[in-house]
Amino acid sequence: MKSFALPVAGAVVAIAVWWAATAVLGVRPFFLPSPPDIVAAFLAQPGYLLREAWATLTATVIGFLVAAVGGVLLAVVLTLAQSVSRATLPLLVALNSVPKVALAPLLVLWLGFGAAPKVVLVVLICFFPVVVASAAGLGSTPAELGELGRSLSASRWQQYAKIRLPWALPQVFVGLKIAISLAVIGAVVAEINQPNHGLGAVVVLSGMSFDTPLAFAAIALLALLSVGLFYAVAGLERLLLPWAKAITG
Amino acid sequence: MIGLSGVSRRFGAVEALAGIDLEVGESEFLAVIGRSGCGKSTLLRIIAGLLEPSAGTVVVDGRPVRRPRRDVALVFQRPALLPWRTVLGNVLLPVEILGLPSASSRKHALELLDSAGLGDVHGRLPHELSGGMQQRVALCRALVQRPRVLLMDEPFSALDALTRAELADRLQELHMGLRATTVFVTHSIQEAVLLADRVAVLTPRPGRIRKILDVDIPRPRSFGHNAHLIEVSRCVAELHDLLL
């Protein structure tokens, strides 16, 4: 209970200050809507907004899961074979440094107007942090655990399955937590580029019709989505790795 | 049981071990003592088949060592437990990797934990145990594969003095029961004298055997009051002179 009190208090104070500012300064809702304006915009068409939020959520989660599984597998391959690692790592870094916004129109060109370009953009934006964090985790097996495995003549597979991969999991989760917050950004970038579905599309379309409260309602939902997803990943970590906090102190 | 002849090992330009000749008999407890960096751990890893000697041969049970053997178990300076596995799960790790029969091994593991005073914590995670208890778990893990050779690399050096004494005592009991051939690397003169049948004293850089001392003191030995204080202090004094 205590752990919730402070974050909630922080949010409440921020919203109160915002509300007070709009009220005291007499800002027009078109320029900066007050919190009640935004709530009203949401309540005017909750079905529409929740449907679009669902579209963003599914693309985000599917892309994130693909990147998580693919990223960990690639990290295993990279740590297994030095040659593969040296051949592909510069390429990966180069790919990662390409602004993903620039890829959004190309993905639509290649993959059409459906959900596919959105999911692919999420995968592209999530992939790198997962690979880097997982590879770091896989490379950090303590020497004595490696020797323990070798002294038992453990196969490569056993070394990974029983020692190296579980050991890497806390660091894998560092990558996953970075990736999940990027994932929402990836989905929204794709939606802004191709505003058919999703909260990103709502922001673009409401902006075109000067419906600022609706845009803010969509942005508020995106923020809630991001926070919810981040804490879901963090909660999963706590559930799966109760030992990790204990050994890092 | 273990035979080394002319074993040397270099790491680049550094000569860690030079011309080691050593025989360890069946069921013998040999302590290897020397200062830090004298190649004690290297020697142990060569016997374990984890490191290849640059020159010379190593034979365990009549066969040259080329890779780790199933009947040789290692205990490290740190417990090296898997933090996500329970105490019992850690002890069963060698069983899974070596593919030993699981039902009988589980029973064996529980017996080992019981006799180590860990029977009621076998479901706990390692971080919930004290350092001494963790190292006892590591010892149980080494014993679960019923090794004929036990190689120990300063297993008590990360523990406080009282826990060290307690574990050394316990290891002595274990050795008297199991009679596994043991090579015990240490830099504690007390431990060497308490535990070993013979003590090999290594000189540093490169590691060479300075002397092999017989410890002719009847067992069980003790750090406390016993009938052999004179012999114990004579051995301690001799090792002290050789090392310092």
PDB file of N, CA, C and O in Angstrom, chain A residues 104-173:
ATOM      1  N   ALA A 104       9.145   4.289 -41.338  1.00  0.00           N
ATOM      2  CA  ALA A 104       7.698   4.061 -41.308  1.00  0.00           C
ATOM      3  C   ALA A 104       7.060   4.096 -42.697  1.00  0.00           C
ATOM      4  O   ALA A 104       6.325   3.160 -43.061  1.00  0.00           O
ATOM      5  N   PRO A 105       7.327   5.118 -43.542  1.00  0.00           N
ATOM      6  CA  PRO A 105       6.708   5.132 -44.870  1.00  0.00           C
ATOM      7  C   PRO A 105       7.143   3.948 -45.731  1.00  0.00           C
ATOM      8  O   PRO A 105       6.342   3.383 -46.491  1.00  0.00           O
ATOM      9  N   LEU A 106       8.426   3.542 -45.589  1.00  0.00           N
ATOM     10  CA  LEU A 106       8.926   2.412 -46.379  1.00  0.00           C
ATOM     11  C   LEU A 106       8.210   1.119 -45.989  1.00  0.00           C
ATOM     12  O   LEU A 106       7.873   0.290 -46.838  1.00  0.00           O
ATOM     13  N   LEU A 107       7.975   0.958 -44.678  1.00  0.00           N
ATOM     14  CA  LEU A 107       7.303  -0.258 -44.208  1.00  0.00           C
ATOM     15  C   LEU A 107       5.895  -0.339 -44.787  1.00  0.00           C
ATOM     16  O   LEU A 107       5.420  -1.428 -45.136  1.00  0.00           O
ATOM     17  N   VAL A 108       5.234   0.821 -44.893  1.00  0.00           N
ATOM     18  CA  VAL A 108       3.892   0.833 -45.491  1.00  0.00           C
ATOM     19  C   VAL A 108       3.994   0.425 -46.952  1.00  0.00           C
ATOM     20  O   VAL A 108       3.209  -0.377 -47.465  1.00  0.00           O
ATOM     21  N   LEU A 109       5.029   0.950 -47.649  1.00  0.00           N
ATOM     22  CA  LEU A 109       5.252   0.606 -49.052  1.00  0.00           C
ATOM     23  C   LEU A 109       5.435  -0.905 -49.214  1.00  0.00           C
ATOM     24  O   LEU A 109       4.886  -1.532 -50.119  1.00  0.00           O
ATOM     25  N   TRP A 110       6.205  -1.503 -48.291  1.00  0.00           N
ATOM     26  CA  TRP A 110       6.501  -2.933 -48.433  1.00  0.00           C
ATOM     27  C   TRP A 110       5.387  -3.826 -47.913  1.00  0.00           C
ATOM     28  O   TRP A 110       5.165  -4.921 -48.414  1.00  0.00           O
ATOM     29  N   LEU A 111       4.742  -3.400 -46.827  1.00  0.00           N
ATOM     30  CA  LEU A 111       3.849  -4.327 -46.125  1.00  0.00           C
ATOM     31  C   LEU A 111       2.376  -3.945 -46.211  1.00  0.00           C
ATOM     32  O   LEU A 111       1.523  -4.655 -45.689  1.00  0.00           O
ATOM     33  N   GLY A 112       2.060  -2.817 -46.848  1.00  0.00           N
ATOM     34  CA  GLY A 112       0.660  -2.454 -47.017  1.00  0.00           C
ATOM     35  C   GLY A 112       0.127  -1.670 -45.838  1.00  0.00           C
ATOM     36  O   GLY A 112       0.871  -1.228 -44.964  1.00  0.00           O
ATOM     37  N   PHE A 113      -1.197  -1.546 -45.799  1.00  0.00           N
ATOM     38  CA  PHE A 113      -1.828  -0.626 -44.847  1.00  0.00           C
ATOM     39  C   PHE A 113      -2.321  -1.306 -43.569  1.00  0.00           C
ATOM     40  O   PHE A 113      -2.900  -0.664 -42.723  1.00  0.00           O
ATOM     41  N   GLY A 114      -2.131  -2.588 -43.436  1.00  0.00           N
ATOM     42  CA  GLY A 114      -2.680  -3.292 -42.271  1.00  0.00           C
ATOM     43  C   GLY A 114      -1.872  -3.039 -41.010  1.00  0.00           C
ATOM     44  O   GLY A 114      -1.181  -2.028 -40.870  1.00  0.00           O
ATOM     45  N   ALA A 115      -1.972  -4.001 -40.083  1.00  0.00           N
ATOM     46  CA  ALA A 115      -1.246  -3.886 -38.815  1.00  0.00           C
ATOM     47  C   ALA A 115       0.225  -4.269 -38.975  1.00  0.00           C
ATOM     48  O   ALA A 115       1.046  -3.940 -38.123  1.00  0.00           O
ATOM     49  N   ALA A 116       0.550  -4.954 -40.094  1.00  0.00           N
ATOM     50  CA  ALA A 116       1.907  -5.488 -40.244  1.00  0.00           C
ATOM     51  C   ALA A 116       3.008  -4.424 -40.131  1.00  0.00           C
ATOM     52  O   ALA A 116       3.958  -4.611 -39.356  1.00  0.00           O
ATOM     53  N   PRO A 117       2.923  -3.288 -40.842  1.00  0.00           N
ATOM     54  CA  PRO A 117       4.024  -2.313 -40.723  1.00  0.00           C
ATOM     55  C   PRO A 117       4.169  -1.769 -39.306  1.00  0.00           C
ATOM     56  O   PRO A 117       5.279  -1.488 -38.851  1.00  0.00           O
ATOM     57  N   LYS A 118       3.042  -1.676 -38.605  1.00  0.00           N
ATOM     58  CA  LYS A 118       3.092  -1.187 -37.227  1.00  0.00           C
ATOM     59  C   LYS A 118       3.853  -2.175 -36.342  1.00  0.00           C
ATOM     60  O   LYS A 118       4.752  -1.793 -35.586  1.00  0.00           O
ATOM     61  N   VAL A 119       3.496  -3.462 -36.459  1.00  0.00           N
ATOM     62  CA  VAL A 119       4.160  -4.486 -35.648  1.00  0.00           C
ATOM     63  C   VAL A 119       5.653  -4.522 -35.980  1.00  0.00           C
ATOM     64  O   VAL A 119       6.501  -4.607 -35.090  1.00  0.00           O
ATOM     65  N   VAL A 120       5.967  -4.439 -37.265  1.00  0.00           N
ATOM     66  CA  VAL A 120       7.381  -4.506 -37.662  1.00  0.00           C
ATOM     67  C   VAL A 120       8.149  -3.311 -37.096  1.00  0.00           C
ATOM     68  O   VAL A 120       9.282  -3.465 -36.625  1.00  0.00           O
ATOM     69  N   LEU A 121       7.547  -2.143 -37.107  1.00  0.00           N
ATOM     70  CA  LEU A 121       8.236  -0.979 -36.553  1.00  0.00           C
ATOM     71  C   LEU A 121       8.475  -1.161 -35.049  1.00  0.00           C
ATOM     72  O   LEU A 121       9.541  -0.816 -34.538  1.00  0.00           O
ATOM     73  N   VAL A 122       7.493  -1.719 -34.368  1.00  0.00           N
ATOM     74  CA  VAL A 122       7.668  -2.000 -32.930  1.00  0.00           C
ATOM     75  C   VAL A 122       8.821  -2.983 -32.736  1.00  0.00           C
ATOM     76  O   VAL A 122       9.693  -2.783 -31.869  1.00  0.00           O
ATOM     77  N   VAL A 123       8.858  -4.041 -33.552  1.00  0.00           N
ATOM     78  CA  VAL A 123       9.940  -5.023 -33.438  1.00  0.00           C
ATOM     79  C   VAL A 123      11.285  -4.332 -33.643  1.00  0.00           C
ATOM     80  O   VAL A 123      12.229  -4.523 -32.865  1.00  0.00           O
ATOM     81  N   LEU A 124      11.381  -3.510 -34.693  1.00  0.00           N
ATOM     82  CA  LEU A 124      12.653  -2.857 -35.014  1.00  0.00           C
ATOM     83  C   LEU A 124      13.139  -1.970 -33.872  1.00  0.00           C
ATOM     84  O   LEU A 124      14.322  -1.939 -33.553  1.00  0.00           O
ATOM     85  N   ILE A 125      12.198  -1.282 -33.242  1.00  0.00           N
ATOM     86  CA  ILE A 125      12.598  -0.329 -32.203  1.00  0.00           C
ATOM     87  C   ILE A 125      12.930  -1.041 -30.887  1.00  0.00           C
ATOM     88  O   ILE A 125      13.736  -0.571 -30.089  1.00  0.00           O
ATOM     89  N   CYS A 126      12.327  -2.225 -30.673  1.00  0.00           N
ATOM     90  CA  CYS A 126      12.536  -2.969 -29.413  1.00  0.00           C
ATOM     91  C   CYS A 126      13.747  -3.897 -29.454  1.00  0.00           C
ATOM     92  O   CYS A 126      14.275  -4.289 -28.422  1.00  0.00           O
ATOM     93  N   PHE A 127      14.117  -4.301 -30.657  1.00  0.00           N
ATOM     94  CA  PHE A 127      15.050  -5.405 -30.822  1.00  0.00           C
ATOM     95  C   PHE A 127      16.404  -5.139 -30.168  1.00  0.00           C
ATOM     96  O   PHE A 127      16.909  -5.950 -29.388  1.00  0.00           O
ATOM     97  N   PHE A 128      16.958  -3.984 -30.473  1.00  0.00           N
ATOM     98  CA  PHE A 128      18.337  -3.700 -30.097  1.00  0.00           C
ATOM     99  C   PHE A 128      18.584  -3.731 -28.580  1.00  0.00           C
ATOM    100  O   PHE A 128      19.518  -4.407 -28.126  1.00  0.00           O
ATOM    101  N   PRO A 129      17.761  -3.006 -27.800  1.00  0.00           N
ATOM    102  CA  PRO A 129      18.026  -3.072 -26.350  1.00  0.00           C
ATOM    103  C   PRO A 129      17.934  -4.488 -25.784  1.00  0.00           C
ATOM    104  O   PRO A 129      18.688  -4.836 -24.872  1.00  0.00           O
ATOM    105  N   VAL A 130      17.029  -5.302 -26.345  1.00  0.00           N
ATOM    106  CA  VAL A 130      16.920  -6.679 -25.849  1.00  0.00           C
ATOM    107  C   VAL A 130      18.193  -7.457 -26.187  1.00  0.00           C
ATOM    108  O   VAL A 130      18.752  -8.159 -25.341  1.00  0.00           O
ATOM    109  N   VAL A 131      18.686  -7.304 -27.421  1.00  0.00           N
ATOM    110  CA  VAL A 131      19.895  -8.033 -27.826  1.00  0.00           C
ATOM    111  C   VAL A 131      21.084  -7.610 -26.977  1.00  0.00           C
ATOM    112  O   VAL A 131      21.811  -8.452 -26.436  1.00  0.00           O
ATOM    113  N   VAL A 132      21.271  -6.309 -26.836  1.00  0.00           N
ATOM    114  CA  VAL A 132      22.456  -5.824 -26.119  1.00  0.00           C
ATOM    115  C   VAL A 132      22.419  -6.254 -24.650  1.00  0.00           C
ATOM    116  O   VAL A 132      23.399  -6.782 -24.114  1.00  0.00           O
ATOM    117  N   ALA A 133      21.258  -6.069 -24.009  1.00  0.00           N
ATOM    118  CA  ALA A 133      21.169  -6.429 -22.589  1.00  0.00           C
ATOM    119  C   ALA A 133      21.324  -7.938 -22.400  1.00  0.00           C
ATOM    120  O   ALA A 133      22.019  -8.384 -21.490  1.00  0.00           O
ATOM    121  N   SER A 134      20.696  -8.738 -23.280  1.00  0.00           N
ATOM    122  CA  SER A 134      20.784 -10.198 -23.139  1.00  0.00           C
ATOM    123  C   SER A 134      22.204 -10.688 -23.380  1.00  0.00           C
ATOM    124  O   SER A 134      22.699 -11.553 -22.657  1.00  0.00           O
ATOM    125  N   ALA A 135      22.854 -10.111 -24.398  1.00  0.00           N
ATOM    126  CA  ALA A 135      24.235 -10.531 -24.676  1.00  0.00           C
ATOM    127  C   ALA A 135      25.130 -10.184 -23.492  1.00  0.00           C
ATOM    128  O   ALA A 135      25.993 -10.983 -23.102  1.00  0.00           O
ATOM    129  N   ALA A 136      24.903  -9.013 -22.894  1.00  0.00           N
ATOM    130  CA  ALA A 136      25.696  -8.634 -21.716  1.00  0.00           C
ATOM    131  C   ALA A 136      25.442  -9.624 -20.579  1.00  0.00           C
ATOM    132  O   ALA A 136      26.371 -10.065 -19.905  1.00  0.00           O
ATOM    133  N   GLY A 137      24.168  -9.996 -20.388  1.00  0.00           N
ATOM    134  CA  GLY A 137      23.844 -10.947 -19.328  1.00  0.00           C
ATOM    135  C   GLY A 137      24.481 -12.310 -19.572  1.00  0.00           C
ATOM    136  O   GLY A 137      25.032 -12.924 -18.663  1.00  0.00           O
ATOM    137  N   LEU A 138      24.412 -12.761 -20.829  1.00  0.00           N
ATOM    138  CA  LEU A 138      24.979 -14.077 -21.149  1.00  0.00           C
ATOM    139  C   LEU A 138      26.498 -14.084 -21.003  1.00  0.00           C
ATOM    140  O   LEU A 138      27.100 -15.122 -20.749  1.00  0.00           O
ATOM    141  N   GLY A 139      27.095 -12.898 -21.184  1.00  0.00           N
ATOM    142  CA  GLY A 139      28.548 -12.823 -21.066  1.00  0.00           C
ATOM    143  C   GLY A 139      29.024 -12.606 -19.644  1.00  0.00           C
ATOM    144  O   GLY A 139      30.221 -12.529 -19.401  1.00  0.00           O
ATOM    145  N   SER A 140      28.089 -12.506 -18.698  1.00  0.00           N
ATOM    146  CA  SER A 140      28.504 -12.162 -17.335  1.00  0.00           C
ATOM    147  C   SER A 140      28.451 -13.342 -16.381  1.00  0.00           C
ATOM    148  O   SER A 140      28.461 -13.160 -15.172  1.00  0.00           O
ATOM    149  N   THR A 141      28.402 -14.566 -16.919  1.00  0.00           N
ATOM    150  CA  THR A 141      28.402 -15.745 -16.049  1.00  0.00           C
ATOM    151  C   THR A 141      29.663 -15.735 -15.183  1.00  0.00           C
ATOM    152  O   THR A 141      30.760 -15.616 -15.725  1.00  0.00           O
ATOM    153  N   PRO A 142      29.540 -15.849 -13.869  1.00  0.00           N
ATOM    154  CA  PRO A 142      30.735 -15.865 -13.027  1.00  0.00           C
ATOM    155  C   PRO A 142      31.656 -17.027 -13.404  1.00  0.00           C
ATOM    156  O   PRO A 142      31.180 -18.110 -13.759  1.00  0.00           O
ATOM    157  N   ALA A 143      32.967 -16.765 -13.316  1.00  0.00           N
ATOM    158  CA  ALA A 143      33.943 -17.761 -13.745  1.00  0.00           C
ATOM    159  C   ALA A 143      33.717 -19.105 -13.061  1.00  0.00           C
ATOM    160  O   ALA A 143      33.789 -20.158 -13.701  1.00  0.00           O
ATOM    161  N   GLU A 144      33.396 -19.078 -11.748  1.00  0.00           N
ATOM    162  CA  GLU A 144      33.303 -20.361 -11.046  1.00  0.00           C
ATOM    163  C   GLU A 144      32.073 -21.154 -11.489  1.00  0.00           C
ATOM    164  O   GLU A 144      32.104 -22.381 -11.473  1.00  0.00           O
ATOM    165  N   LEU A 145      31.018 -20.468 -11.939  1.00  0.00           N
ATOM    166  CA  LEU A 145      29.857 -21.213 -12.446  1.00  0.00           C
ATOM    167  C   LEU A 145      30.190 -21.848 -13.792  1.00  0.00           C
ATOM    168  O   LEU A 145      29.757 -22.962 -14.093  1.00  0.00           O
ATOM    169  N   GLY A 146      30.976 -21.126 -14.610  1.00  0.00           N
ATOM    170  CA  GLY A 146      31.439 -21.708 -15.868  1.00  0.00           C
ATOM    171  C   GLY A 146      32.296 -22.940 -15.614  1.00  0.00           C
ATOM    172  O   GLY A 146      32.130 -23.982 -16.255  1.00  0.00           O
ATOM    173  N   GLU A 147      33.197 -22.826 -14.640  1.00  0.00           N
ATOM    174  CA  GLU A 147      34.070 -23.959 -14.313  1.00  0.00           C
ATOM    175  C   GLU A 147      33.275 -25.125 -13.748  1.00  0.00           C
ATOM    176  O   GLU A 147      33.580 -26.287 -14.019  1.00  0.00           O
ATOM    177  N   LEU A 148      32.258 -24.797 -12.960  1.00  0.00           N
ATOM    178  CA  LEU A 148      31.408 -25.850 -12.406  1.00  0.00           C
ATOM    179  C   LEU A 148      30.784 -26.658 -13.546  1.00  0.00           C
ATOM    180  O   LEU A 148      30.829 -27.889 -13.555  1.00  0.00           O
ATOM    181  N   GLY A 149      30.230 -25.945 -14.527  1.00  0.00           N
ATOM    182  CA  GLY A 149      29.640 -26.620 -15.677  1.00  0.00           C
ATOM    183  C   GLY A 149      30.661 -27.462 -16.423  1.00  0.00           C
ATOM    184  O   GLY A 149      30.413 -28.616 -16.758  1.00  0.00           O
ATOM    185  N   ARG A 150      31.842 -26.877 -16.652  1.00  0.00           N
ATOM    186  CA  ARG A 150      32.861 -27.628 -17.404  1.00  0.00           C
ATOM    187  C   ARG A 150      33.360 -28.829 -16.621  1.00  0.00           C
ATOM    188  O   ARG A 150      33.633 -29.887 -17.177  1.00  0.00           O
ATOM    189  N   SER A 151      33.473 -28.659 -15.281  1.00  0.00           N
ATOM    190  CA  SER A 151      33.984 -29.783 -14.487  1.00  0.00           C
ATOM    191  C   SER A 151      32.996 -30.942 -14.496  1.00  0.00           C
ATOM    192  O   SER A 151      33.361 -32.085 -14.239  1.00  0.00           O
ATOM    193  N   LEU A 152      31.719 -30.646 -14.799  1.00  0.00           N
ATOM    194  CA  LEU A 152      30.715 -31.714 -14.901  1.00  0.00           C
ATOM    195  C   LEU A 152      30.553 -32.155 -16.354  1.00  0.00           C
ATOM    196  O   LEU A 152      29.640 -32.920 -16.675  1.00  0.00           O
ATOM    197  N   SER A 153      31.425 -31.660 -17.240  1.00  0.00           N
ATOM    198  CA  SER A 153      31.340 -31.965 -18.675  1.00  0.00           C
ATOM    199  C   SER A 153      29.957 -31.654 -19.226  1.00  0.00           C
ATOM    200  O   SER A 153      29.411 -32.400 -20.032  1.00  0.00           O
ATOM    201  N   ALA A 154      29.388 -30.527 -18.793  1.00  0.00           N
ATOM    202  CA  ALA A 154      28.067 -30.133 -19.296  1.00  0.00           C
ATOM    203  C   ALA A 154      28.171 -29.783 -20.776  1.00  0.00           C
ATOM    204  O   ALA A 154      29.151 -29.183 -21.207  1.00  0.00           O
ATOM    205  N   SER A 155      27.166 -30.181 -21.548  1.00  0.00           N
ATOM    206  CA  SER A 155      27.142 -29.835 -22.967  1.00  0.00           C
ATOM    207  C   SER A 155      26.850 -28.341 -23.106  1.00  0.00           C
ATOM    208  O   SER A 155      26.422 -27.691 -22.159  1.00  0.00           O
ATOM    209  N   ARG A 156      27.108 -27.812 -24.309  1.00  0.00           N
ATOM    210  CA  ARG A 156      26.786 -26.412 -24.584  1.00  0.00           C
ATOM    211  C   ARG A 156      25.342 -26.108 -24.189  1.00  0.00           C
ATOM    212  O   ARG A 156      25.051 -25.114 -23.539  1.00  0.00           O
ATOM    213  N   TRP A 157      24.449 -26.987 -24.627  1.00  0.00           N
ATOM    214  CA  TRP A 157      23.022 -26.825 -24.356  1.00  0.00           C
ATOM    215  C   TRP A 157      22.757 -26.760 -22.859  1.00  0.00           C
ATOM    216  O   TRP A 157      22.040 -25.894 -22.367  1.00  0.00           O
ATOM    217  N   GLN A 158      23.382 -27.708 -22.110  1.00  0.00           N
ATOM    218  CA  GLN A 158      23.180 -27.719 -20.654  1.00  0.00           C
ATOM    219  C   GLN A 158      23.754 -26.461 -20.006  1.00  0.00           C
ATOM    220  O   GLN A 158      23.158 -25.895 -19.096  1.00  0.00           O
ATOM    221  N   GLN A 159      24.925 -26.035 -20.507  1.00  0.00           N
ATOM    222  CA  GLN A 159      25.529 -24.817 -19.960  1.00  0.00           C
ATOM    223  C   GLN A 159      24.568 -23.643 -20.094  1.00  0.00           C
ATOM    224  O   GLN A 159      24.418 -22.838 -19.183  1.00  0.00           O
ATOM    225  N   TYR A 160      23.917 -23.541 -21.278  1.00  0.00           N
ATOM    226  CA  TYR A 160      23.016 -22.416 -21.505  1.00  0.00           C
ATOM    227  C   TYR A 160      21.721 -22.586 -20.731  1.00  0.00           C
ATOM    228  O   TYR A 160      21.247 -21.663 -20.084  1.00  0.00           O
ATOM    229  N   ALA A 161      21.142 -23.776 -20.825  1.00  0.00           N
ATOM    230  CA  ALA A 161      19.815 -23.975 -20.245  1.00  0.00           C
ATOM    231  C   ALA A 161      19.857 -23.921 -18.722  1.00  0.00           C
ATOM    232  O   ALA A 161      18.950 -23.383 -18.087  1.00  0.00           O
ATOM    233  N   LYS A 162      20.924 -24.479 -18.120  1.00  0.00           N
ATOM    234  CA  LYS A 162      20.920 -24.623 -16.665  1.00  0.00           C
ATOM    235  C   LYS A 162      21.697 -23.518 -15.959  1.00  0.00           C
ATOM    236  O   LYS A 162      21.465 -23.262 -14.785  1.00  0.00           O
ATOM    237  N   ILE A 163      22.635 -22.891 -16.645  1.00  0.00           N
ATOM    238  CA  ILE A 163      23.475 -21.912 -15.951  1.00  0.00           C
ATOM    239  C   ILE A 163      23.417 -20.534 -16.602  1.00  0.00           C
ATOM    240  O   ILE A 163      22.969 -19.566 -15.985  1.00  0.00           O
ATOM    241  N   ARG A 164      23.846 -20.427 -17.867  1.00  0.00           N
ATOM    242  CA  ARG A 164      24.088 -19.094 -18.425  1.00  0.00           C
ATOM    243  C   ARG A 164      22.797 -18.307 -18.655  1.00  0.00           C
ATOM    244  O   ARG A 164      22.732 -17.123 -18.337  1.00  0.00           O
ATOM    245  N   LEU A 165      21.772 -18.970 -19.211  1.00  0.00           N
ATOM    246  CA  LEU A 165      20.541 -18.241 -19.520  1.00  0.00           C
ATOM    247  C   LEU A 165      19.812 -17.773 -18.253  1.00  0.00           C
ATOM    248  O   LEU A 165      19.432 -16.601 -18.157  1.00  0.00           O
ATOM    249  N   PRO A 166      19.606 -18.665 -17.262  1.00  0.00           N
ATOM    250  CA  PRO A 166      18.976 -18.162 -16.028  1.00  0.00           C
ATOM    251  C   PRO A 166      19.787 -17.041 -15.389  1.00  0.00           C
ATOM    252  O   PRO A 166      19.221 -16.076 -14.886  1.00  0.00           O
ATOM    253  N   TRP A 167      21.114 -17.180 -15.423  1.00  0.00           N
ATOM    254  CA  TRP A 167      21.958 -16.140 -14.834  1.00  0.00           C
ATOM    255  C   TRP A 167      21.748 -14.805 -15.551  1.00  0.00           C
ATOM    256  O   TRP A 167      21.828 -13.733 -14.951  1.00  0.00           O
ATOM    257  N   ALA A 168      21.498 -14.864 -16.875  1.00  0.00           N
ATOM    258  CA  ALA A 168      21.371 -13.642 -17.671  1.00  0.00           C
ATOM    259  C   ALA A 168      20.008 -12.967 -17.482  1.00  0.00           C
ATOM    260  O   ALA A 168      19.847 -11.809 -17.843  1.00  0.00           O
ATOM    261  N   LEU A 169      19.040 -13.701 -16.937  1.00  0.00           N
ATOM    262  CA  LEU A 169      17.667 -13.183 -16.934  1.00  0.00           C
ATOM    263  C   LEU A 169      17.486 -11.793 -16.295  1.00  0.00           C
ATOM    264  O   LEU A 169      16.760 -10.967 -16.846  1.00  0.00           O
ATOM    265  N   PRO A 170      18.127 -11.494 -15.162  1.00  0.00           N
ATOM    266  CA  PRO A 170      17.949 -10.134 -14.639  1.00  0.00           C
ATOM    267  C   PRO A 170      18.354  -9.079 -15.657  1.00  0.00           C
ATOM    268  O   PRO A 170      17.685  -8.050 -15.787  1.00  0.00           O
ATOM    269  N   GLN A 171      19.429  -9.330 -16.404  1.00  0.00           N
ATOM    270  CA  GLN A 171      19.843  -8.343 -17.399  1.00  0.00           C
ATOM    271  C   GLN A 171      18.937  -8.364 -18.627  1.00  0.00           C
ATOM    272  O   GLN A 171      18.706  -7.330 -19.241  1.00  0.00           O
ATOM    273  N   VAL A 172      18.429  -9.543 -18.977  1.00  0.00           N
ATOM    274  CA  VAL A 172      17.435  -9.603 -20.050  1.00  0.00           C
ATOM    275  C   VAL A 172      16.264  -8.683 -19.708  1.00  0.00           C
ATOM    276  O   VAL A 172      15.767  -7.937 -20.555  1.00  0.00           O
ATOM    277  N   PHE A 173      15.869  -8.701 -18.453  1.00  0.00           N
ATOM    278  CA  PHE A 173      14.736  -7.871 -18.046  1.00  0.00           C
ATOM    279  C   PHE A 173      15.062  -6.379 -18.088  1.00  0.00           C
ATOM    280  O   PHE A 173      14.165  -5.558 -18.301  1.00  0.00           O
TER     281      PHE A 173
END
